[in-house]
mmCIF file of C-alpha atoms in Angstrom:
data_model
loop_
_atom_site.group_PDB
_atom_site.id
_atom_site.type_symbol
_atom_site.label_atom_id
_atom_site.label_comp_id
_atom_site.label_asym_id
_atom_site.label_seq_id
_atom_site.Cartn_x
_atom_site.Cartn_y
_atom_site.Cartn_z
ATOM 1 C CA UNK S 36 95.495 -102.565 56.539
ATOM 2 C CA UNK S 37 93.006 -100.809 54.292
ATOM 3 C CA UNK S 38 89.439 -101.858 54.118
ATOM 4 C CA UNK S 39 88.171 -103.366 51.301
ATOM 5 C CA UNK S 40 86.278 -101.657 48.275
ATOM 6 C CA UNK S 41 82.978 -101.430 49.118
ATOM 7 C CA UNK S 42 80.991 -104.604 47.227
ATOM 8 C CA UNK S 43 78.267 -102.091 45.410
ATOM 9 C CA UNK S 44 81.229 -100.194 44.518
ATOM 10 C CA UNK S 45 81.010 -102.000 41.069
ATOM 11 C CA UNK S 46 77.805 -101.811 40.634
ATOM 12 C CA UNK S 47 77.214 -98.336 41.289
ATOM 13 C CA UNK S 48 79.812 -97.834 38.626
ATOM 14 C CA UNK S 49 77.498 -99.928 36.118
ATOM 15 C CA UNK S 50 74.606 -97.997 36.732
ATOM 16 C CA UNK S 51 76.556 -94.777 37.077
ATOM 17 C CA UNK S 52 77.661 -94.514 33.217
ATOM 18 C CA UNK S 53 74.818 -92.162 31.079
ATOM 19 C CA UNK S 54 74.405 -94.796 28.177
ATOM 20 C CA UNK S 55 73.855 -97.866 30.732
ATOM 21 C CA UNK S 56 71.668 -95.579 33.243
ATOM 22 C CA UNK S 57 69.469 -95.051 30.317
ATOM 23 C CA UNK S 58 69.391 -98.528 28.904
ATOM 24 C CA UNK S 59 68.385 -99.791 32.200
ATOM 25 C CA UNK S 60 65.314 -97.344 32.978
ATOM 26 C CA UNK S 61 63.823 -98.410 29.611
ATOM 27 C CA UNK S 62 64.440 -102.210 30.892
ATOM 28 C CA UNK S 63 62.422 -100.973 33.937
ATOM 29 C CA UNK S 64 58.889 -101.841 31.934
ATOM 30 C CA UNK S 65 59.910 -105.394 32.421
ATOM 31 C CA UNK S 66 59.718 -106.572 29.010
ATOM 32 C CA UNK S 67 62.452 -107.838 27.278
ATOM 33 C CA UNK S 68 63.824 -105.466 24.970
ATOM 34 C CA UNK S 69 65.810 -105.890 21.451
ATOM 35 C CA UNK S 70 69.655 -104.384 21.484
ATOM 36 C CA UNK S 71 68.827 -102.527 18.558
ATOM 37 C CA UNK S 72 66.058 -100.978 20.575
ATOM 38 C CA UNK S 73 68.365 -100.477 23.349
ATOM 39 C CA UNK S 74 71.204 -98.784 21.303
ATOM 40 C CA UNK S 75 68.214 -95.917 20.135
ATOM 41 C CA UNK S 76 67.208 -95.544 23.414
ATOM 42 C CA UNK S 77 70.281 -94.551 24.474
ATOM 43 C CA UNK S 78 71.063 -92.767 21.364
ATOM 44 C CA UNK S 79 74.349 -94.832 20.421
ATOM 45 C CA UNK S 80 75.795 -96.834 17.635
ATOM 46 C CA UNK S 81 75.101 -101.164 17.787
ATOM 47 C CA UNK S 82 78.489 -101.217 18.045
ATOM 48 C CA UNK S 83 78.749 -99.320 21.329
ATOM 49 C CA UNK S 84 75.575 -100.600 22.549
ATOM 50 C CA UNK S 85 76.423 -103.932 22.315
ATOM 51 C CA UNK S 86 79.798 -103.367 24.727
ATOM 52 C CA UNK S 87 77.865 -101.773 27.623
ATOM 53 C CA UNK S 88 75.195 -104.685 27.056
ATOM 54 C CA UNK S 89 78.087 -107.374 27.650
ATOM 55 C CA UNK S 90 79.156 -105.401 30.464
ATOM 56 C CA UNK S 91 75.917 -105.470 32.371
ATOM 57 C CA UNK S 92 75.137 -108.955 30.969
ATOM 58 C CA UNK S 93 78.568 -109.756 32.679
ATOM 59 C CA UNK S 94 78.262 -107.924 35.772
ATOM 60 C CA UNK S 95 74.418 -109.680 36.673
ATOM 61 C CA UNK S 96 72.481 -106.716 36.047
ATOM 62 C CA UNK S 97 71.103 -108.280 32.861
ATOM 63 C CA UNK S 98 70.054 -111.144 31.340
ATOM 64 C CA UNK S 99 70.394 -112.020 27.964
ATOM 65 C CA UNK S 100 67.882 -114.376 25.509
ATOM 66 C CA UNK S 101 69.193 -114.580 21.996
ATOM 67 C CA UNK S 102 66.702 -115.972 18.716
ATOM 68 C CA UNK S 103 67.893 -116.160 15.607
ATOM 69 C CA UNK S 104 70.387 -113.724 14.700
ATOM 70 C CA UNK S 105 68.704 -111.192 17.121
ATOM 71 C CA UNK S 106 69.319 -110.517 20.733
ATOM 72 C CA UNK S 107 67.035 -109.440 23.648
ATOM 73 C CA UNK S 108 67.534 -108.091 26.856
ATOM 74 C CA UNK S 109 65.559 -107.720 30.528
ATOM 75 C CA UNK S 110 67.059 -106.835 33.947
ATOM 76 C CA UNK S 111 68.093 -110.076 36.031
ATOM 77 C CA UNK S 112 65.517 -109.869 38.596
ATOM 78 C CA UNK S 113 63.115 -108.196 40.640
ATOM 79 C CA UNK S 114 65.860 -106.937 42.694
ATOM 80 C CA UNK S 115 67.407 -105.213 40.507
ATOM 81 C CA UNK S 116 64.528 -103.372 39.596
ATOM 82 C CA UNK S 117 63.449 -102.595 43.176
ATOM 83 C CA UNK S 118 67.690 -101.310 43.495
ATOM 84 C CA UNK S 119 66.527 -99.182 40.310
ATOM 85 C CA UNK S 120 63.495 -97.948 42.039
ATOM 86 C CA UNK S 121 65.139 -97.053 45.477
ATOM 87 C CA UNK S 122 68.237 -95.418 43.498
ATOM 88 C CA UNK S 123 64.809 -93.105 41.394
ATOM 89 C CA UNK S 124 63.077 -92.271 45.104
ATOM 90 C CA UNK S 125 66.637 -90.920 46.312
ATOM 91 C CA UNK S 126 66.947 -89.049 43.184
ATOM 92 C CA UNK S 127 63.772 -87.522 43.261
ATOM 93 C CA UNK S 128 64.006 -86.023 46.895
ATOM 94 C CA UNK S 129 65.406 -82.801 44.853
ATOM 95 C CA UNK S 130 63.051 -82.525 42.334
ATOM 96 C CA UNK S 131 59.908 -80.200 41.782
ATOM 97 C CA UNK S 132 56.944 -82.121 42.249
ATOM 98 C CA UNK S 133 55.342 -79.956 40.035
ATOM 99 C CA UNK S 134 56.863 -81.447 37.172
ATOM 100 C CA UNK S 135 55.021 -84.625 37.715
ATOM 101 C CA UNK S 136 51.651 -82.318 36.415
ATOM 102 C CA UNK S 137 53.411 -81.865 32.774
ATOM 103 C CA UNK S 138 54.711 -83.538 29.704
ATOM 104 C CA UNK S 139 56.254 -87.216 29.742
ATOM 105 C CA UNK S 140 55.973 -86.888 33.779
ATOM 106 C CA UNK S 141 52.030 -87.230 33.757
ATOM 107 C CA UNK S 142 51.025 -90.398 32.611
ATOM 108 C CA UNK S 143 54.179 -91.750 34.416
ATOM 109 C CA UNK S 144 52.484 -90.335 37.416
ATOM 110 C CA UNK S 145 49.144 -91.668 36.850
ATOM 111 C CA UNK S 146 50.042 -95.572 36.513
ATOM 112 C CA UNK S 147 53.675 -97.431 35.332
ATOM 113 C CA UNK S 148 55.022 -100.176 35.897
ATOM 114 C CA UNK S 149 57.335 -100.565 38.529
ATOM 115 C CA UNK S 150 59.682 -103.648 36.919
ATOM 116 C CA UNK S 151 57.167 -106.424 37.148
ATOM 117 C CA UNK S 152 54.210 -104.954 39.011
ATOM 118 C CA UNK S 153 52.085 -101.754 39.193
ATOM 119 C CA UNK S 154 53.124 -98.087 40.185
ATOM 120 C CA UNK S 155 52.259 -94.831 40.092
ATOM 121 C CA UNK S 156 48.396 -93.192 41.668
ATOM 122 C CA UNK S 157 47.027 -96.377 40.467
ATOM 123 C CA UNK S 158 49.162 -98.663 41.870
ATOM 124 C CA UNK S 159 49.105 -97.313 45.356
ATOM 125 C CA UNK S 160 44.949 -96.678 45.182
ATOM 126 C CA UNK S 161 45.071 -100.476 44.427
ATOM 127 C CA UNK S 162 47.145 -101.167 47.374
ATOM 128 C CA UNK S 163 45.228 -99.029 49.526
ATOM 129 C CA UNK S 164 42.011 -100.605 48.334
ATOM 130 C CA UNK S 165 43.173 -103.892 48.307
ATOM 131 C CA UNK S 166 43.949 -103.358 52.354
ATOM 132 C CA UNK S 167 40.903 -101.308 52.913
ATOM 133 C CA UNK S 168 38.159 -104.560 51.766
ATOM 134 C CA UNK S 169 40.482 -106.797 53.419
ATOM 135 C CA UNK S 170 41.380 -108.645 50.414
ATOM 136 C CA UNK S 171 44.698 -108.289 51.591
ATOM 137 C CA UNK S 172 45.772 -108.425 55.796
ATOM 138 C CA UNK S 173 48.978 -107.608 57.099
ATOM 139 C CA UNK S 174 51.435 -110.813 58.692
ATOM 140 C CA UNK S 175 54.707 -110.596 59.604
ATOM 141 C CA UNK S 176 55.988 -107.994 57.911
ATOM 142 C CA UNK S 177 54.457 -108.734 54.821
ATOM 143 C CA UNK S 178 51.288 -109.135 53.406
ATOM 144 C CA UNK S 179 48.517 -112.427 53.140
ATOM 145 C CA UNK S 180 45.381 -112.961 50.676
ATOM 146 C CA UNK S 181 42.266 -113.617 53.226
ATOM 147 C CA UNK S 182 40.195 -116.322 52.238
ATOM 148 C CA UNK S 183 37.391 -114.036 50.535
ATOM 149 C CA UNK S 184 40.357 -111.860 48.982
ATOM 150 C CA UNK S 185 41.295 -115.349 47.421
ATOM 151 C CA UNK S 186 37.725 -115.663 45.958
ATOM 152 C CA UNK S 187 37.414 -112.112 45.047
ATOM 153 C CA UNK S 188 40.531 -112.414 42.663
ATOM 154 C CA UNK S 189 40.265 -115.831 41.032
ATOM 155 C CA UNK S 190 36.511 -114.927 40.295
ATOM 156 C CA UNK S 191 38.383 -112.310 38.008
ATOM 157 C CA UNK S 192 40.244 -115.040 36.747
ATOM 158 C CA UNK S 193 43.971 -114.076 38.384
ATOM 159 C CA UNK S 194 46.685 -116.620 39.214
ATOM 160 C CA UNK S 195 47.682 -116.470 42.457
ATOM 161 C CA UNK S 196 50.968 -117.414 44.507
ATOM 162 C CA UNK S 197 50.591 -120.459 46.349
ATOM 163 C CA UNK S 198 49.197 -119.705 50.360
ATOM 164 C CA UNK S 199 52.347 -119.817 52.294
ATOM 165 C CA UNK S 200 54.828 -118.843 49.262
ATOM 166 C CA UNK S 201 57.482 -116.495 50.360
ATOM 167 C CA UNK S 202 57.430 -112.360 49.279
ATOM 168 C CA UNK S 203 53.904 -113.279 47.660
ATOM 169 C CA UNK S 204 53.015 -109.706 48.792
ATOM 170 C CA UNK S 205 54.877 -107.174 50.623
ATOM 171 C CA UNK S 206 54.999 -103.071 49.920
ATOM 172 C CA UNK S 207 57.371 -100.487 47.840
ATOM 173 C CA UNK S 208 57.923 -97.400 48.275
ATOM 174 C CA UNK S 209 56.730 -95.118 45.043
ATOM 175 C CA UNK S 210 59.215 -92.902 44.017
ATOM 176 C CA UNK S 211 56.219 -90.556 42.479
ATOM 177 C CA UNK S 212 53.792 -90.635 45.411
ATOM 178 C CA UNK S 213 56.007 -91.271 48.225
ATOM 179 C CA UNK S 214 53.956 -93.865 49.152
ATOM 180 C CA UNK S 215 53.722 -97.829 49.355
ATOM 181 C CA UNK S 216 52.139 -99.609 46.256
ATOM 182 C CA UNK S 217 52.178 -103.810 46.026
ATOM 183 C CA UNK S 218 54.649 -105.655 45.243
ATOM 184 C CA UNK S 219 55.760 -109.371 45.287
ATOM 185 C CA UNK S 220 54.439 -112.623 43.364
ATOM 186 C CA UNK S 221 50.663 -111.600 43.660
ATOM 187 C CA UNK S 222 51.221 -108.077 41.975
ATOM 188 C CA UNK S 223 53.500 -109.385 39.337
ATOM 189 C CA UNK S 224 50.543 -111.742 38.592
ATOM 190 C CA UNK S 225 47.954 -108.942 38.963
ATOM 191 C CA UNK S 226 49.769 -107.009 36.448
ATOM 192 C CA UNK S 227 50.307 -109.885 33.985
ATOM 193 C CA UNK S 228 46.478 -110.229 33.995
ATOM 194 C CA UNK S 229 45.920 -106.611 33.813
ATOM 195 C CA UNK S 230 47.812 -106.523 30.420
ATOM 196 C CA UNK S 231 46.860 -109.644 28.995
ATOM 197 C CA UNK S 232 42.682 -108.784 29.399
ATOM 198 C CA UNK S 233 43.206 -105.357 28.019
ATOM 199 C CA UNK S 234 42.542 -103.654 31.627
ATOM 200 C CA UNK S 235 45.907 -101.814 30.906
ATOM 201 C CA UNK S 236 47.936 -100.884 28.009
ATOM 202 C CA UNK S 237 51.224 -99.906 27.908
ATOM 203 C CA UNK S 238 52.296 -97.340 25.649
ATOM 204 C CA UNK S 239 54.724 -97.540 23.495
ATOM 205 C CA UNK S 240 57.986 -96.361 24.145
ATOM 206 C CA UNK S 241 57.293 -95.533 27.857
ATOM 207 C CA UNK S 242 56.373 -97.589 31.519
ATOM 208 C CA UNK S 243 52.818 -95.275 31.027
ATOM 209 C CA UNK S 244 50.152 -97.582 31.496
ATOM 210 C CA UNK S 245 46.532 -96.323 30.284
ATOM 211 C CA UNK S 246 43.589 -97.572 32.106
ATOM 212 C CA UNK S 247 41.032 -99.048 30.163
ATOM 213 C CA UNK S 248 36.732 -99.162 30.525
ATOM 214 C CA UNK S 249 37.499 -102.528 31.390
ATOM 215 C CA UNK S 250 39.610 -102.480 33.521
ATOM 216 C CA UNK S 251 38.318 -99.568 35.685
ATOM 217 C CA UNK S 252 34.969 -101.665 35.678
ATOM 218 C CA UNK S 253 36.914 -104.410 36.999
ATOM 219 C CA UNK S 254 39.169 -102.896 39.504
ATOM 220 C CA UNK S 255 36.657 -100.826 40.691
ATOM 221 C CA UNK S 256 35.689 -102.611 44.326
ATOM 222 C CA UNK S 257 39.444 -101.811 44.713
ATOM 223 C CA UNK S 258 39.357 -98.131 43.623
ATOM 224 C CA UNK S 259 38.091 -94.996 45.462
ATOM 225 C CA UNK S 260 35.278 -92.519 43.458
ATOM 226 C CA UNK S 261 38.657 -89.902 44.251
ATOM 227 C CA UNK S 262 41.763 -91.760 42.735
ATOM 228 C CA UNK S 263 39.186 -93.148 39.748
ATOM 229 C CA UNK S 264 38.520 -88.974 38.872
ATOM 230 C CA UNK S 265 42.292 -88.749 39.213
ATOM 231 C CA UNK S 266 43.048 -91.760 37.052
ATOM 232 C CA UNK S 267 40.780 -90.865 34.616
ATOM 233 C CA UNK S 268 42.014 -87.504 33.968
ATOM 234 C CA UNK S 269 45.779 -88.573 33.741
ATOM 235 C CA UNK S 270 45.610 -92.266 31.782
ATOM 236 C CA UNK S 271 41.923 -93.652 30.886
ATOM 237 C CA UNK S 272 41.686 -94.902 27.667
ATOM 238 C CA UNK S 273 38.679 -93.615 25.777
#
């Protein structure tokens, strides 16, 4: 008897298409995104968009919120953005790393968002810096807040995950650096904050995020002099 098709068989096929692949990296900012917006991304007709929408709506890999006569779209979950992400590191193994020092590479380089949380130099200088004061201490496999981490980040004024709440932190491997920046419930929360105080801003029509004055004044216990130089140079806002 034959063995059965393997169960990511499908799913590879969803991602595989060109006009799909290329939907889904611009739902990789996290933000919900119109179809129309969607269709010029992936430089097709409404028409056609809205058939491989359905069929990644259908198949779990998207989720759908309609208002009015318009429709937006987001991937399903974090896991399908870290699938996204792992599927980008394998990709990459090929590629110059050279090209990250040019064009639309750069500021991708210097900080993006990673679905829901932080990427990029930036994201993994926060990680690092985030283990290196102890605001965060390995456990488990994962990652905890300490008790003055705790205080640290709701004196900035960030939500946190409930102590004890499960994936609250844990790492991911960046597909640019090669090396772990945060995620979990605490980075998606660290990122939401970023955004919303005008620490980062995204720009438009790309996962780039710019660093602000702010925010580098505010992230700075968390930041090396070295990654803030590099930072600066790739994504600080003036």
């Amino acid at each position: 008897m034959s063995s059965p098709e393997p169960r990511f068989a499908r799913i590879a096929a969803m991602i595989g298409d060109p006009t799909r692949a290329r939907m889904l990296a611009a739902l990789m900012g996290g933000q919900y995104l119109a179809a129309g917006e969607l269709a010029e991304v992936a430089g097709v007709t409404a028409q056609t968009a809205s058939t491989h929408l359905t069929q990644l709506v259908d198949n779990e890999l998207v989720v759908v919120r309609t208002q009015g006569r318009h429709r937006y779209f987001r991937l399903a979950d974090a896991d399908i953005g870290h699938a996204l992400e792992a599927l980008s590191l394998v990709a990459e193994r090929a590629g110059s790393a050279d090209k990250w020092n040019h064009g639309a590479y750069k500021p991708l380089k210097a900080a993006r968002t990673c679905y829901s949380h932080l990427a990029g130099e930036l994201g993994v200088a926060l990680f690092d810096g985030l283990l290196a004061r102890g605001t965060l201490v390995p456990r488990d496999g994962q990652f905890v807040l300490t008790d003055v981490g705790r205080h640290e980040l709701q004196t900035l004024g960030v939500t946190l995950p409930a102590a004890g709440a499960k994936r609250q932190a844990y790492a991911c491997l960046d597909w640019s650096e090669r090396r772990d920046h945060l995620a979990g419930g605490l980075a998606v929360s660290l990122l939401d904050h970023a955004i919303e105080h005008g620490w980062l801003r995204r720009v438009d029509g790309s996962r780039a995020l710019t660093l602000t004055p702010d925010g580098r004044r505010a992230l700075a216990p968390w930041l090396s002099t070295q990654t803030e130089c590099s930072v600066s140079a790739n994504g600080i806002a003036p």
